[in-house]
PDB file of C-alpha atoms in Angstrom:
ATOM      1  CA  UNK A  19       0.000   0.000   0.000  1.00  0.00           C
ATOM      2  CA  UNK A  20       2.956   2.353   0.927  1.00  0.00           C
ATOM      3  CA  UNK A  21       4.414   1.712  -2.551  1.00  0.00           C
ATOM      4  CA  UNK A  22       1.370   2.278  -4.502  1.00  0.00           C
ATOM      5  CA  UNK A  23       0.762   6.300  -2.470  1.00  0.00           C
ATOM      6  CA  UNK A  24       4.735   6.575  -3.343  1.00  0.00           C
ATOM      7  CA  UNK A  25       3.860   6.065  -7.071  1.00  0.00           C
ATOM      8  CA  UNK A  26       1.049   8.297  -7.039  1.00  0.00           C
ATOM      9  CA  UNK A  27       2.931  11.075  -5.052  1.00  0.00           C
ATOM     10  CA  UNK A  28       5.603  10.419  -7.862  1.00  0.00           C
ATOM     11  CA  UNK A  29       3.018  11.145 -10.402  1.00  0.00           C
ATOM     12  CA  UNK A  30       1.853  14.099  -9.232  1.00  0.00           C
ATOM     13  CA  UNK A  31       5.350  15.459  -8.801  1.00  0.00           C
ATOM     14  CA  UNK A  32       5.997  14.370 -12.525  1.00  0.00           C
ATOM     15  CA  UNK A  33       2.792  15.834 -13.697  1.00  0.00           C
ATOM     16  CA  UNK A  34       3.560  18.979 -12.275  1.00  0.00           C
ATOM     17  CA  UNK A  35       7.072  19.513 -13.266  1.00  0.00           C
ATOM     18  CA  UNK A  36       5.684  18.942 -16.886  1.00  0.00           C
ATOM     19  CA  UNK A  37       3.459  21.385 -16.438  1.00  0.00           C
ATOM     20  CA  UNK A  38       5.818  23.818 -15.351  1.00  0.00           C
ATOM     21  CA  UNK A  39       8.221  23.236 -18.489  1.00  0.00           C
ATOM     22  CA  UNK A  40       5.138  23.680 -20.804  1.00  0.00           C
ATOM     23  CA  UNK A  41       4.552  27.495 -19.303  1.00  0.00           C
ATOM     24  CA  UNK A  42       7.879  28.391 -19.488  1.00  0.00           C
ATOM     25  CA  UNK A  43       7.623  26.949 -23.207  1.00  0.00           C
ATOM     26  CA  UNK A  44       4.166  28.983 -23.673  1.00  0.00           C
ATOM     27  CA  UNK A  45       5.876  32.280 -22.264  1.00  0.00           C
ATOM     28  CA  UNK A  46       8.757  32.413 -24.599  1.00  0.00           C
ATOM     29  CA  UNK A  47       6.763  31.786 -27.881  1.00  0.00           C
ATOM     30  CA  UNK A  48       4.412  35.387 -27.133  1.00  0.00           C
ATOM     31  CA  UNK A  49       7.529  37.259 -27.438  1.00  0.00           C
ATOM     32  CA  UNK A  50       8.218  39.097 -30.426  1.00  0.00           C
ATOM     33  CA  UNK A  51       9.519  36.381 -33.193  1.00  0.00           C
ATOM     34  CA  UNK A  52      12.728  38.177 -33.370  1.00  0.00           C
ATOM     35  CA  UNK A  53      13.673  37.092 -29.788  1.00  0.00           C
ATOM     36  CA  UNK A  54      15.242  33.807 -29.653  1.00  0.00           C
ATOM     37  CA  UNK A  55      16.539  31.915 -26.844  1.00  0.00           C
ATOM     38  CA  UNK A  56      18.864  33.357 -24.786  1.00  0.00           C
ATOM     39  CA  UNK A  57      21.947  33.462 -25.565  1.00  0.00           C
ATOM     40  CA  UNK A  58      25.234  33.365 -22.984  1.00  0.00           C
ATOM     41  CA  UNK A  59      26.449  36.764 -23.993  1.00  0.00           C
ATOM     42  CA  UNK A  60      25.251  39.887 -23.045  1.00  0.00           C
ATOM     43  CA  UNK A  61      26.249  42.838 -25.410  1.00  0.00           C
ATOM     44  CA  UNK A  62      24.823  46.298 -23.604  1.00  0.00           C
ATOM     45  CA  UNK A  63      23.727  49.645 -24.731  1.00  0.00           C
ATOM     46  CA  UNK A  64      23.138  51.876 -22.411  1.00  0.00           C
ATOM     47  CA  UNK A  65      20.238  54.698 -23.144  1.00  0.00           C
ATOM     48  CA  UNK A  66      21.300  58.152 -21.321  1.00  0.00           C
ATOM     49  CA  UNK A  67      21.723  61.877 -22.523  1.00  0.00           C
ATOM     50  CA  UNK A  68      19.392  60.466 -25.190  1.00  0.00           C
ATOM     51  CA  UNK A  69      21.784  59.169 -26.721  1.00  0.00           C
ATOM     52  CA  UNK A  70      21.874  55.409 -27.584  1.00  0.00           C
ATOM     53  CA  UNK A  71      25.815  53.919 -26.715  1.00  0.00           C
ATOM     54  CA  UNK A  72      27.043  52.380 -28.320  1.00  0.00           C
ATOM     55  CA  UNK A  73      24.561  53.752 -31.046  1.00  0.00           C
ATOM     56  CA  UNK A  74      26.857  51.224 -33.485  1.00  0.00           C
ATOM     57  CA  UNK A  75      26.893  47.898 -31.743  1.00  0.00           C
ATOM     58  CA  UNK A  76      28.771  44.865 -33.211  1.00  0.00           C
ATOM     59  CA  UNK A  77      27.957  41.273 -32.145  1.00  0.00           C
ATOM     60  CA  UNK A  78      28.288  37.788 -32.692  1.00  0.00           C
ATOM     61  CA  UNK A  79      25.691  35.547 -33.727  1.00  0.00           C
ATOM     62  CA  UNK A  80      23.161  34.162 -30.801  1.00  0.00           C
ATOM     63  CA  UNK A  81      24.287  37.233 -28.525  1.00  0.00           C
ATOM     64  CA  UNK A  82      22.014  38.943 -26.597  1.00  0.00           C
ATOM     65  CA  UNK A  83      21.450  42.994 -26.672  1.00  0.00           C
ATOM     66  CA  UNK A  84      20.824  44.724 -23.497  1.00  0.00           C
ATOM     67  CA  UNK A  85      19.125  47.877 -23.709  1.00  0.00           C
ATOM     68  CA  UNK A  86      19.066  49.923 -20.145  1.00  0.00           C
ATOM     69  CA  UNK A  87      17.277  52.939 -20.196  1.00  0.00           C
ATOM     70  CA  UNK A  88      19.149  55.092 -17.620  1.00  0.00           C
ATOM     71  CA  UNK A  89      17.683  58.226 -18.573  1.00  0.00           C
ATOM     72  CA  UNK A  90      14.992  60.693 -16.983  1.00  0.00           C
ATOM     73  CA  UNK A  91      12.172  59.606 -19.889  1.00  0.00           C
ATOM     74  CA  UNK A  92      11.101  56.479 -21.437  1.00  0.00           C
ATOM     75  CA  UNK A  93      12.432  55.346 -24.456  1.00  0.00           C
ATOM     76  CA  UNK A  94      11.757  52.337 -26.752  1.00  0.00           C
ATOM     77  CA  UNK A  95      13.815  50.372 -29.654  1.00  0.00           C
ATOM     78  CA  UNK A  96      12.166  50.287 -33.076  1.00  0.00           C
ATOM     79  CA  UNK A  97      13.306  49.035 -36.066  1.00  0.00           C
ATOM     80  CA  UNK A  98      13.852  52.050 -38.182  1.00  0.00           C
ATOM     81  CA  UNK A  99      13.348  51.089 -41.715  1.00  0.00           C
ATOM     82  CA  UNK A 100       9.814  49.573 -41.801  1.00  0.00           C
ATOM     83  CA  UNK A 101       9.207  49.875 -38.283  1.00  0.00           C
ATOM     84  CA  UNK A 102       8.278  45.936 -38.115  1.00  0.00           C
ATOM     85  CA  UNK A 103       8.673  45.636 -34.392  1.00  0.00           C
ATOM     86  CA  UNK A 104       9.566  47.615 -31.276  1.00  0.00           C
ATOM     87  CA  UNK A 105      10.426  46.861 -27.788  1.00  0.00           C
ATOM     88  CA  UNK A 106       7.093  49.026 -26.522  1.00  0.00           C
ATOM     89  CA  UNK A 107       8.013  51.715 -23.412  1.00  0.00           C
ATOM     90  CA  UNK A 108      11.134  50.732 -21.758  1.00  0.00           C
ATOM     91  CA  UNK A 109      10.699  53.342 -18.687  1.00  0.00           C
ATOM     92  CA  UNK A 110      13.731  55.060 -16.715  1.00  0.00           C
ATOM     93  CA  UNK A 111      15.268  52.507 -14.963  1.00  0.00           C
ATOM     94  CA  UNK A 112      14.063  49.540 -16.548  1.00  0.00           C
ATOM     95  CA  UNK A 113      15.623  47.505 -19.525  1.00  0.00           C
ATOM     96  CA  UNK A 114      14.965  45.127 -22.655  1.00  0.00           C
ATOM     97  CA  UNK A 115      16.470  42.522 -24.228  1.00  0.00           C
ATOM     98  CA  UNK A 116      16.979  40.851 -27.655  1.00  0.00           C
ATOM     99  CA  UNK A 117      18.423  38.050 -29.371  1.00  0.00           C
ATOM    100  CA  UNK A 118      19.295  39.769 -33.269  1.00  0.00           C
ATOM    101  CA  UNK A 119      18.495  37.246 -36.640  1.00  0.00           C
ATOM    102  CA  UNK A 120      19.492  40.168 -38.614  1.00  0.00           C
ATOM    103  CA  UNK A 121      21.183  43.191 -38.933  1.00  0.00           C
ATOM    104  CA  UNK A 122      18.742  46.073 -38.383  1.00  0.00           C
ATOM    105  CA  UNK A 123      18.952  49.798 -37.751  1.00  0.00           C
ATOM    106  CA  UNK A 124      16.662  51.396 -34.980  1.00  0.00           C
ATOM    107  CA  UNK A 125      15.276  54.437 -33.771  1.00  0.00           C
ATOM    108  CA  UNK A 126      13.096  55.728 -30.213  1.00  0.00           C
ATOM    109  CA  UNK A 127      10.034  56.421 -31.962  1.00  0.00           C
ATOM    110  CA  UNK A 128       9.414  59.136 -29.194  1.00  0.00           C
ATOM    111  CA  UNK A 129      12.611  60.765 -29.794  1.00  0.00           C
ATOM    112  CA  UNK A 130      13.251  60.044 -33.497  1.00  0.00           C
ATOM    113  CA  UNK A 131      16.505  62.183 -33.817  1.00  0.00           C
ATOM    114  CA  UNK A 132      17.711  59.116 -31.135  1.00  0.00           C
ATOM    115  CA  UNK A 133      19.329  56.181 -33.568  1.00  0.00           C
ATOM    116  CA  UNK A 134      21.301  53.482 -33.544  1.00  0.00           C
ATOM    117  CA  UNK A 135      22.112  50.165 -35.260  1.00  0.00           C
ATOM    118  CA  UNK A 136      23.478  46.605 -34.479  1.00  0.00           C
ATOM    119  CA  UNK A 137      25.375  44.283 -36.728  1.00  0.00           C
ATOM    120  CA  UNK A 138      25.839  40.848 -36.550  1.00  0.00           C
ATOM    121  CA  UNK A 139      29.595  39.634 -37.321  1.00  0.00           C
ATOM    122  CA  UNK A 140      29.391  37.051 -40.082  1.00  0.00           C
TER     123      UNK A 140
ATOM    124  CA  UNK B   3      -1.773  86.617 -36.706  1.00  0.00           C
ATOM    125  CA  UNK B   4       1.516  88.613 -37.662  1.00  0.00           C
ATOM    126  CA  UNK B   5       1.051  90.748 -33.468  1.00  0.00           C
ATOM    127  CA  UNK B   6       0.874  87.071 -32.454  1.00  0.00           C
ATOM    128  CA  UNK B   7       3.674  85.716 -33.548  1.00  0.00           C
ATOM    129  CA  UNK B   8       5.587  89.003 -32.406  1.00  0.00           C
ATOM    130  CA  UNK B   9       4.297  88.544 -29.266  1.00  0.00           C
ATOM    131  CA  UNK B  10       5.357  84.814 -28.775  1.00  0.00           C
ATOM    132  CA  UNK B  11       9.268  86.001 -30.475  1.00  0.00           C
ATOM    133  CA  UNK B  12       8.979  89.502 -27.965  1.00  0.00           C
ATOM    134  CA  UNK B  13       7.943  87.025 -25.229  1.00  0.00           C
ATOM    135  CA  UNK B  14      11.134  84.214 -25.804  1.00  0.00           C
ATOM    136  CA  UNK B  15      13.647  87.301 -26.192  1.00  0.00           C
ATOM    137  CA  UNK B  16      11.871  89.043 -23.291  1.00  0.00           C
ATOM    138  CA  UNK B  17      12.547  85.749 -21.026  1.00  0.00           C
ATOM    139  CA  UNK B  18      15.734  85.616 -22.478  1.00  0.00           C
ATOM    140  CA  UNK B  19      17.143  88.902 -21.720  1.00  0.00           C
ATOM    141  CA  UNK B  20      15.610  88.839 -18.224  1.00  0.00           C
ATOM    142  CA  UNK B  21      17.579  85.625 -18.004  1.00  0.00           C
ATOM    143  CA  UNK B  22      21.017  87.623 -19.565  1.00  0.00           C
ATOM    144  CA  UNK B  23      20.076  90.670 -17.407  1.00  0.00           C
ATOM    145  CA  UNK B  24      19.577  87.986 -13.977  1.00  0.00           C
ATOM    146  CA  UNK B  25      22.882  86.167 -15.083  1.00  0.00           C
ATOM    147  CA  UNK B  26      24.947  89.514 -15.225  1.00  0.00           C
ATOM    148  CA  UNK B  27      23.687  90.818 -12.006  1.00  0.00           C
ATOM    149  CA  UNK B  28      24.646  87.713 -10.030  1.00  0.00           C
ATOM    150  CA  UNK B  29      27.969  87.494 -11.942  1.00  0.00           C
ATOM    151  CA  UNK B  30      28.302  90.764 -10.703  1.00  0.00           C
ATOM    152  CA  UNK B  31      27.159  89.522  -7.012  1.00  0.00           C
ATOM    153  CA  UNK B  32      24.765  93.068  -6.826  1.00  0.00           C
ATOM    154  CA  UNK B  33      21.167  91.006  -6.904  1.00  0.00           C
ATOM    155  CA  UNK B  34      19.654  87.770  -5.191  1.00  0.00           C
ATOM    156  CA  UNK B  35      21.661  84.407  -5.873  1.00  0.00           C
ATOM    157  CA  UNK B  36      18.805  81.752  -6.232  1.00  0.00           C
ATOM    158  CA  UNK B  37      18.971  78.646  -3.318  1.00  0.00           C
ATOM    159  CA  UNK B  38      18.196  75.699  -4.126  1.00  0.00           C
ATOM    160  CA  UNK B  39      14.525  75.726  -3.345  1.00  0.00           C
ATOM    161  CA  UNK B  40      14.494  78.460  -5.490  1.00  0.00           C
ATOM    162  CA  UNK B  41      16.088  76.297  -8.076  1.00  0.00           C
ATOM    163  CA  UNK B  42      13.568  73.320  -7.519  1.00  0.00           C
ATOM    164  CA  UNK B  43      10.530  75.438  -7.942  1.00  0.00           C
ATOM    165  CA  UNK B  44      11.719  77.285 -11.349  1.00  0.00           C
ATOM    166  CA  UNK B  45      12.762  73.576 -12.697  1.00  0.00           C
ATOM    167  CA  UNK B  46       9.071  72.211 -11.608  1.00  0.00           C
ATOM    168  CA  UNK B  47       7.439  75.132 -12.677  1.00  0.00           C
ATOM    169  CA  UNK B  48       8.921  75.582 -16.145  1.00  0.00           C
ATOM    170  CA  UNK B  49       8.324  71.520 -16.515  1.00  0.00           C
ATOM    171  CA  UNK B  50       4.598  72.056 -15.471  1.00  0.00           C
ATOM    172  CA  UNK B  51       3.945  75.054 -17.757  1.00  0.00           C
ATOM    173  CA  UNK B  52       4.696  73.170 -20.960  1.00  0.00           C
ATOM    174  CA  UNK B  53       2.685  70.153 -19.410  1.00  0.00           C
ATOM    175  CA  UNK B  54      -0.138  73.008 -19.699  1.00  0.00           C
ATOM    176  CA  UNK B  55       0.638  74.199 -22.963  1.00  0.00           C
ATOM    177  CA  UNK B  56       0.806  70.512 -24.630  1.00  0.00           C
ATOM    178  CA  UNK B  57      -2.530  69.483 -22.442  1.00  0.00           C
ATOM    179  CA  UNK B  58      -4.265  72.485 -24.289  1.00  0.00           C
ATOM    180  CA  UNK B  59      -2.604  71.865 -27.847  1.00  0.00           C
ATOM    181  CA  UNK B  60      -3.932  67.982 -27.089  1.00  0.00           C
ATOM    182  CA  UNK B  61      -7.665  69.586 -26.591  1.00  0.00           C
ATOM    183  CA  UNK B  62      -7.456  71.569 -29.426  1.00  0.00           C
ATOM    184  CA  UNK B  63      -5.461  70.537 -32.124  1.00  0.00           C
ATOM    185  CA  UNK B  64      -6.552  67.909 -35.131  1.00  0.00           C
ATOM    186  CA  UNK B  65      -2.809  67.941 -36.925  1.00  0.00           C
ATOM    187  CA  UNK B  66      -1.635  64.931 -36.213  1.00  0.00           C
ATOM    188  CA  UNK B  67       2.409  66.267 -36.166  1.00  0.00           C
ATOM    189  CA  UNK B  68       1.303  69.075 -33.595  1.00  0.00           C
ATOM    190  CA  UNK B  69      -0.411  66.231 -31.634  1.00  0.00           C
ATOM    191  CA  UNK B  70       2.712  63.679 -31.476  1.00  0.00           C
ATOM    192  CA  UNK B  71       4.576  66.451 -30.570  1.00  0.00           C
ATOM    193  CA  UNK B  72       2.522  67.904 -27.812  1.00  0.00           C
ATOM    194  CA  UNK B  73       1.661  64.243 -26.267  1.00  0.00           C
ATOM    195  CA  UNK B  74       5.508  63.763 -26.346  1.00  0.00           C
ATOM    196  CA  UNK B  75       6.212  67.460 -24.358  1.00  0.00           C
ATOM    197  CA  UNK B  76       3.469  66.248 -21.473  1.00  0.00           C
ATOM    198  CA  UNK B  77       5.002  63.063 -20.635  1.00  0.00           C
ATOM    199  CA  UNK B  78       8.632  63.891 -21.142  1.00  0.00           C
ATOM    200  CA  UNK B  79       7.708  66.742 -18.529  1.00  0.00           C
ATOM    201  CA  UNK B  80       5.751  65.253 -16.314  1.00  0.00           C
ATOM    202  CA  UNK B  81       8.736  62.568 -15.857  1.00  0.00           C
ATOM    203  CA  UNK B  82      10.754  65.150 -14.841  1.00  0.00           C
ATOM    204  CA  UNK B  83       8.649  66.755 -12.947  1.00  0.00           C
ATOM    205  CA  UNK B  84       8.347  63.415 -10.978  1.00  0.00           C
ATOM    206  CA  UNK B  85      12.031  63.273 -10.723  1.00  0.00           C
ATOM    207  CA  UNK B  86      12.328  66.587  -9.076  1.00  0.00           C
ATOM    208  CA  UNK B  87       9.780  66.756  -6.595  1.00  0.00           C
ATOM    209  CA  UNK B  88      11.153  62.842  -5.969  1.00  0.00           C
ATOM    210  CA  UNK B  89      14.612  64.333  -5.704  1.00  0.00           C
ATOM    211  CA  UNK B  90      13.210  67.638  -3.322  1.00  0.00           C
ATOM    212  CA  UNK B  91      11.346  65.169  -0.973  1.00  0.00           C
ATOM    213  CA  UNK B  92      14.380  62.890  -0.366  1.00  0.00           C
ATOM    214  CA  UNK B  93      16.589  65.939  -0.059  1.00  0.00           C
ATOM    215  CA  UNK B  94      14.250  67.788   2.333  1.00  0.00           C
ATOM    216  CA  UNK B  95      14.006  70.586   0.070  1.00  0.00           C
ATOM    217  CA  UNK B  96      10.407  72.966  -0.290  1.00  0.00           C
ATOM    218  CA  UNK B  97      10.331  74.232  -3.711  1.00  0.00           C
ATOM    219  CA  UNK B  98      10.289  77.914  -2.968  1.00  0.00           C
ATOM    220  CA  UNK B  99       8.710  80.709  -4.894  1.00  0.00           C
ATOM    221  CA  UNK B 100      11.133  83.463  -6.523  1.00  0.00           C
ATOM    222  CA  UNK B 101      11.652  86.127  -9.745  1.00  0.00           C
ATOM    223  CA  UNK B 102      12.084  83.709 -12.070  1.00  0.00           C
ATOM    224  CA  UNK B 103       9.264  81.583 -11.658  1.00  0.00           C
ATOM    225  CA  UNK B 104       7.203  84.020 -11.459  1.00  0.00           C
ATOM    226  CA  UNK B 105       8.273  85.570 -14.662  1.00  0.00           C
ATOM    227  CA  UNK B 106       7.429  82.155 -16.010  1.00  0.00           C
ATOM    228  CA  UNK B 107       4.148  81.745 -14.495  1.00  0.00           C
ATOM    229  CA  UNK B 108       3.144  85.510 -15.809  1.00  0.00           C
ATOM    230  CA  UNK B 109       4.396  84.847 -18.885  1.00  0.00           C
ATOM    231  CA  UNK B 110       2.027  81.481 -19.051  1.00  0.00           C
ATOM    232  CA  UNK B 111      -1.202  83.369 -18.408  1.00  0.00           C
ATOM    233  CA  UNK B 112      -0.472  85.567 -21.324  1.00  0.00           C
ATOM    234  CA  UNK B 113       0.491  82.632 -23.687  1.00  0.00           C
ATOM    235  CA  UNK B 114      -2.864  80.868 -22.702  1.00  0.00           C
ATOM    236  CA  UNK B 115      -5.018  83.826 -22.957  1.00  0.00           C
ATOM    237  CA  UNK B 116      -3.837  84.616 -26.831  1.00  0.00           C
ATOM    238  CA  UNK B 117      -4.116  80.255 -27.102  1.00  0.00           C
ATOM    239  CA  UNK B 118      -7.781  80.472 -26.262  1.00  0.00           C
ATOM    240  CA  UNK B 119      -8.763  83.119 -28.771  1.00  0.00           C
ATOM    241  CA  UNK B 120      -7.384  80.912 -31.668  1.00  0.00           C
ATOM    242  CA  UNK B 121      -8.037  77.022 -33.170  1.00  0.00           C
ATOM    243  CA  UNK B 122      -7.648  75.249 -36.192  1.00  0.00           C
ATOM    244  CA  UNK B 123      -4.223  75.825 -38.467  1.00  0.00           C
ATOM    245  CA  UNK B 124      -3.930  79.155 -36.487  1.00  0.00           C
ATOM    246  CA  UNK B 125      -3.466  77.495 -33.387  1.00  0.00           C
ATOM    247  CA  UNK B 126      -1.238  75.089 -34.605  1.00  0.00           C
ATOM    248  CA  UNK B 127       1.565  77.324 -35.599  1.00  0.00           C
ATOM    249  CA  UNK B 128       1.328  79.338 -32.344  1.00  0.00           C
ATOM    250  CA  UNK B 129       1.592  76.490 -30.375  1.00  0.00           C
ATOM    251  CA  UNK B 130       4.836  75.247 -32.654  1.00  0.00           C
ATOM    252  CA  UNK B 131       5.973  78.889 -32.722  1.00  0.00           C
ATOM    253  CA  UNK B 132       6.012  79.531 -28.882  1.00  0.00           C
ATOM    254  CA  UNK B 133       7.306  75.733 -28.364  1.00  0.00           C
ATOM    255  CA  UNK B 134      10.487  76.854 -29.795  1.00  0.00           C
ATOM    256  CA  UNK B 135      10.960  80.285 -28.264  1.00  0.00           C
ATOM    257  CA  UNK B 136      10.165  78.387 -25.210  1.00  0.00           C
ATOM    258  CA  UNK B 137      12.426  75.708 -25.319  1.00  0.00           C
ATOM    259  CA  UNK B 138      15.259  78.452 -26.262  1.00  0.00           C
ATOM    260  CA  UNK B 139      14.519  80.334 -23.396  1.00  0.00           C
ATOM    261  CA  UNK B 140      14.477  77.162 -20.689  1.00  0.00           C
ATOM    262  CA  UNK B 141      17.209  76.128 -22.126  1.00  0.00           C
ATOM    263  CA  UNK B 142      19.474  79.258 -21.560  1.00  0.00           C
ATOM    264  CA  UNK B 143      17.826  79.818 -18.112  1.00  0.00           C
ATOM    265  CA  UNK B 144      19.303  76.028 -17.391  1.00  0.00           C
ATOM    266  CA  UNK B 145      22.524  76.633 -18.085  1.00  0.00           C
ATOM    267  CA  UNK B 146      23.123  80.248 -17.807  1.00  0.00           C
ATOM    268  CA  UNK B 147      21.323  80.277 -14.222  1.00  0.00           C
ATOM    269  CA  UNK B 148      20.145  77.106 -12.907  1.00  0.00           C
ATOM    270  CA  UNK B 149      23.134  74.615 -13.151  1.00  0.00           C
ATOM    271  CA  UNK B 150      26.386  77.260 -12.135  1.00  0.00           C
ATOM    272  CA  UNK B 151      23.969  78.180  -9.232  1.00  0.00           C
ATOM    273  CA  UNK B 152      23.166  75.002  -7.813  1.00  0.00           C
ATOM    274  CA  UNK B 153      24.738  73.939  -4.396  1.00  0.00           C
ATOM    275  CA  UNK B 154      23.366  70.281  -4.203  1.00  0.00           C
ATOM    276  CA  UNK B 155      24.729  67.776  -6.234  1.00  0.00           C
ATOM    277  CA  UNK B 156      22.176  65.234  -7.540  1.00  0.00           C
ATOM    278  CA  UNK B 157      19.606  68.237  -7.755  1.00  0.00           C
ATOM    279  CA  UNK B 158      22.615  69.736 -10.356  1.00  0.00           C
ATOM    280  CA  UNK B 159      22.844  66.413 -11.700  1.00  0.00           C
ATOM    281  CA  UNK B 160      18.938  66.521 -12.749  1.00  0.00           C
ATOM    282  CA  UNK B 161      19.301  69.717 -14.370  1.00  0.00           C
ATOM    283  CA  UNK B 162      22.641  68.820 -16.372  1.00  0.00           C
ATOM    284  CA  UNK B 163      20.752  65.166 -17.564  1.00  0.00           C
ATOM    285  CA  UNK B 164      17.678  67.434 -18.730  1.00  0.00           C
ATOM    286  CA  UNK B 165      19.519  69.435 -20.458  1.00  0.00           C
ATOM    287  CA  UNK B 166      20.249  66.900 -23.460  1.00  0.00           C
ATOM    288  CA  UNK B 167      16.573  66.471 -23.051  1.00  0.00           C
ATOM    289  CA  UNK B 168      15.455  70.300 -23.502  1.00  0.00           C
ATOM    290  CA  UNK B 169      18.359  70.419 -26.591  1.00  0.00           C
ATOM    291  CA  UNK B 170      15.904  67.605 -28.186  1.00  0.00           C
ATOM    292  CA  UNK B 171      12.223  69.055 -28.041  1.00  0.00           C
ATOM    293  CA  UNK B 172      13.872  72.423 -29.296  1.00  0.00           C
ATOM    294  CA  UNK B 173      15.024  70.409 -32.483  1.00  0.00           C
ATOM    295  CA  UNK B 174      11.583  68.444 -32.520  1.00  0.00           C
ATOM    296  CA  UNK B 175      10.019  71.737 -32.021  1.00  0.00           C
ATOM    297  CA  UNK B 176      11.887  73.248 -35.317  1.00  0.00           C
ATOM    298  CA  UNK B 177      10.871  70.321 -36.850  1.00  0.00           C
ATOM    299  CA  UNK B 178       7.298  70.341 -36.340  1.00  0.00           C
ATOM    300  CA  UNK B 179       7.557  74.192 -37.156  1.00  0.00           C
ATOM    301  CA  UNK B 180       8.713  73.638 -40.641  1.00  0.00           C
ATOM    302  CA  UNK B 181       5.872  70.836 -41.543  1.00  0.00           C
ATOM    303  CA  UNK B 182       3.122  72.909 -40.136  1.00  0.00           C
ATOM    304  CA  UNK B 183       2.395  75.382 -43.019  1.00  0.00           C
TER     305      UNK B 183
END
């Protein structure tokens, strides 16, 4: 009898661990589709005297970019030529990250005179 | 039209050469130095006056440019606004009254008053055109009064990361100027 509430408590343990993993899954396929999965290395630009800097950022393939907006308004990352995606507010304080497919050029959309770009080393 | 954009440039040069006038006098240590109090209510109080100005041009304006714009100028300034009262409290500071806000605050019943007898296209290139007189006068006031002035260090701080800030809506401002026709 022991063995067979063992097995069950097992089961439950199991069932919920799966369950777990399939959220996690759930939560990284609603972010935008140019995120990917995270990468080990952390390339930052820092977002202050509205300025974006680096405002030319250079990477390798799979890094992740680190935006930290450290300046007294919000500010977001868009792409700049067809505006296909943006990061949304990132308010003072606060940050966002991606994981680049392509080389893109961006812009605040609040602050459009604000621009940078990233390139991914081939 | 033509007095009211005279007004708006004889308003920005007027603010402007009080500003010269307030510089030279405490250069030449003859008038009132501002405190820092002082300096915390002319920051909040030139922040909240353009909140005012962009809340109106949001009420009344249908251009789409002007509207960006002034949607931009209310939350950029309200964030700093939040800053520096955030900054006062923790310091212990009481924004205090003094010549220079004043001058801004009588200025900013005189801007609204010639706001509210226009709308449409008219309004729209007041707004623009006193958004960059403005901006140009804040500006120099910042750095010609406000930041050699200040005694505390994170409340100069504020003021020097604005500034970058202020530089920006004065080019958005120019910008807006030349599409609205």
């Amino acid at each position: 009898m022991k063995d067979f509430f063992l097995a069950i408590v097992v089961l439950i343990l199991f069932a919920a661990v799966i369950s777990c993993n399939n959220k996690n899954t759930e939560k990284k396929s609603d972010t935008n589709s140019a995120i990917q999965s995270i990468s080990t290395h952390t390339d930052t630009v820092i977002i202050q005297g509205m300025q974006f800097q680096p405002a030319k950022l250079t990477i390798n393939s799979g890094d992740t970019v680190l935006w930290i907006n450290k300046d007294i308004v919000t500010h977001n990352v868009t792409e700049d030529t067809a505006q296909t995606w943006t990061s949304g507010d990132i308010v003072v304080d606060s940050s966002w990250r991606l994981v680049p497919k392509n080389d893109f050029n961006y812009l605040c959309s609040i602050h459009p005179t604000m621009k940078g770009s990233v390139t991914i080393n081939k | 039209m033509r007095n009211l954009f005279k007004y708006l440039t004889q308003w920005g040069v007027g603010i402007i050469a009080f500003v010269t006038l307030f510089s030279l006098n405490t250069t030449a240590k003859e008038t009132v130095k501002l405190t820092d109090p002082e300096i915390a209510s002319v920051a909040v109080t030139a922040n909240q006056i353009d909140v005012k100005y962009g809340e109106i041009a949001l009420k009344k304006s249908k251009n789409a440019e002007v509207r960006k714009f002034a949607e931009t100028m209310v939350n950029d300034h309200n964030s700093i606004i939040k800053q520096a009262t955030d900054l006062a409290k923790k310091l212990g500071v009481t924004p205090k009254d003094n010549p220079v806000s004043q001058s801004l605050v009588k200025g900013e019943k005189e801007i609204i008053a010639k706001f509210s007898k226009l709308s449409g296209n008219a309004f729209d290139k007041a707004y623009i055109a006193n958004e960059v007189a403005y901006h140009e006068a804040v500006i120099k006031t910042v750095k010609d009064v406000l930041i050699p002035q200040t005694q505390n260090s994170q409340l100069k701080d504020l003021l020097v990361k604005a500034s970058p800030l202020l530089e920006h809506h004065l080019e958005m401002a120019k910008e807006a100027k030349a599409k609205v026709k």
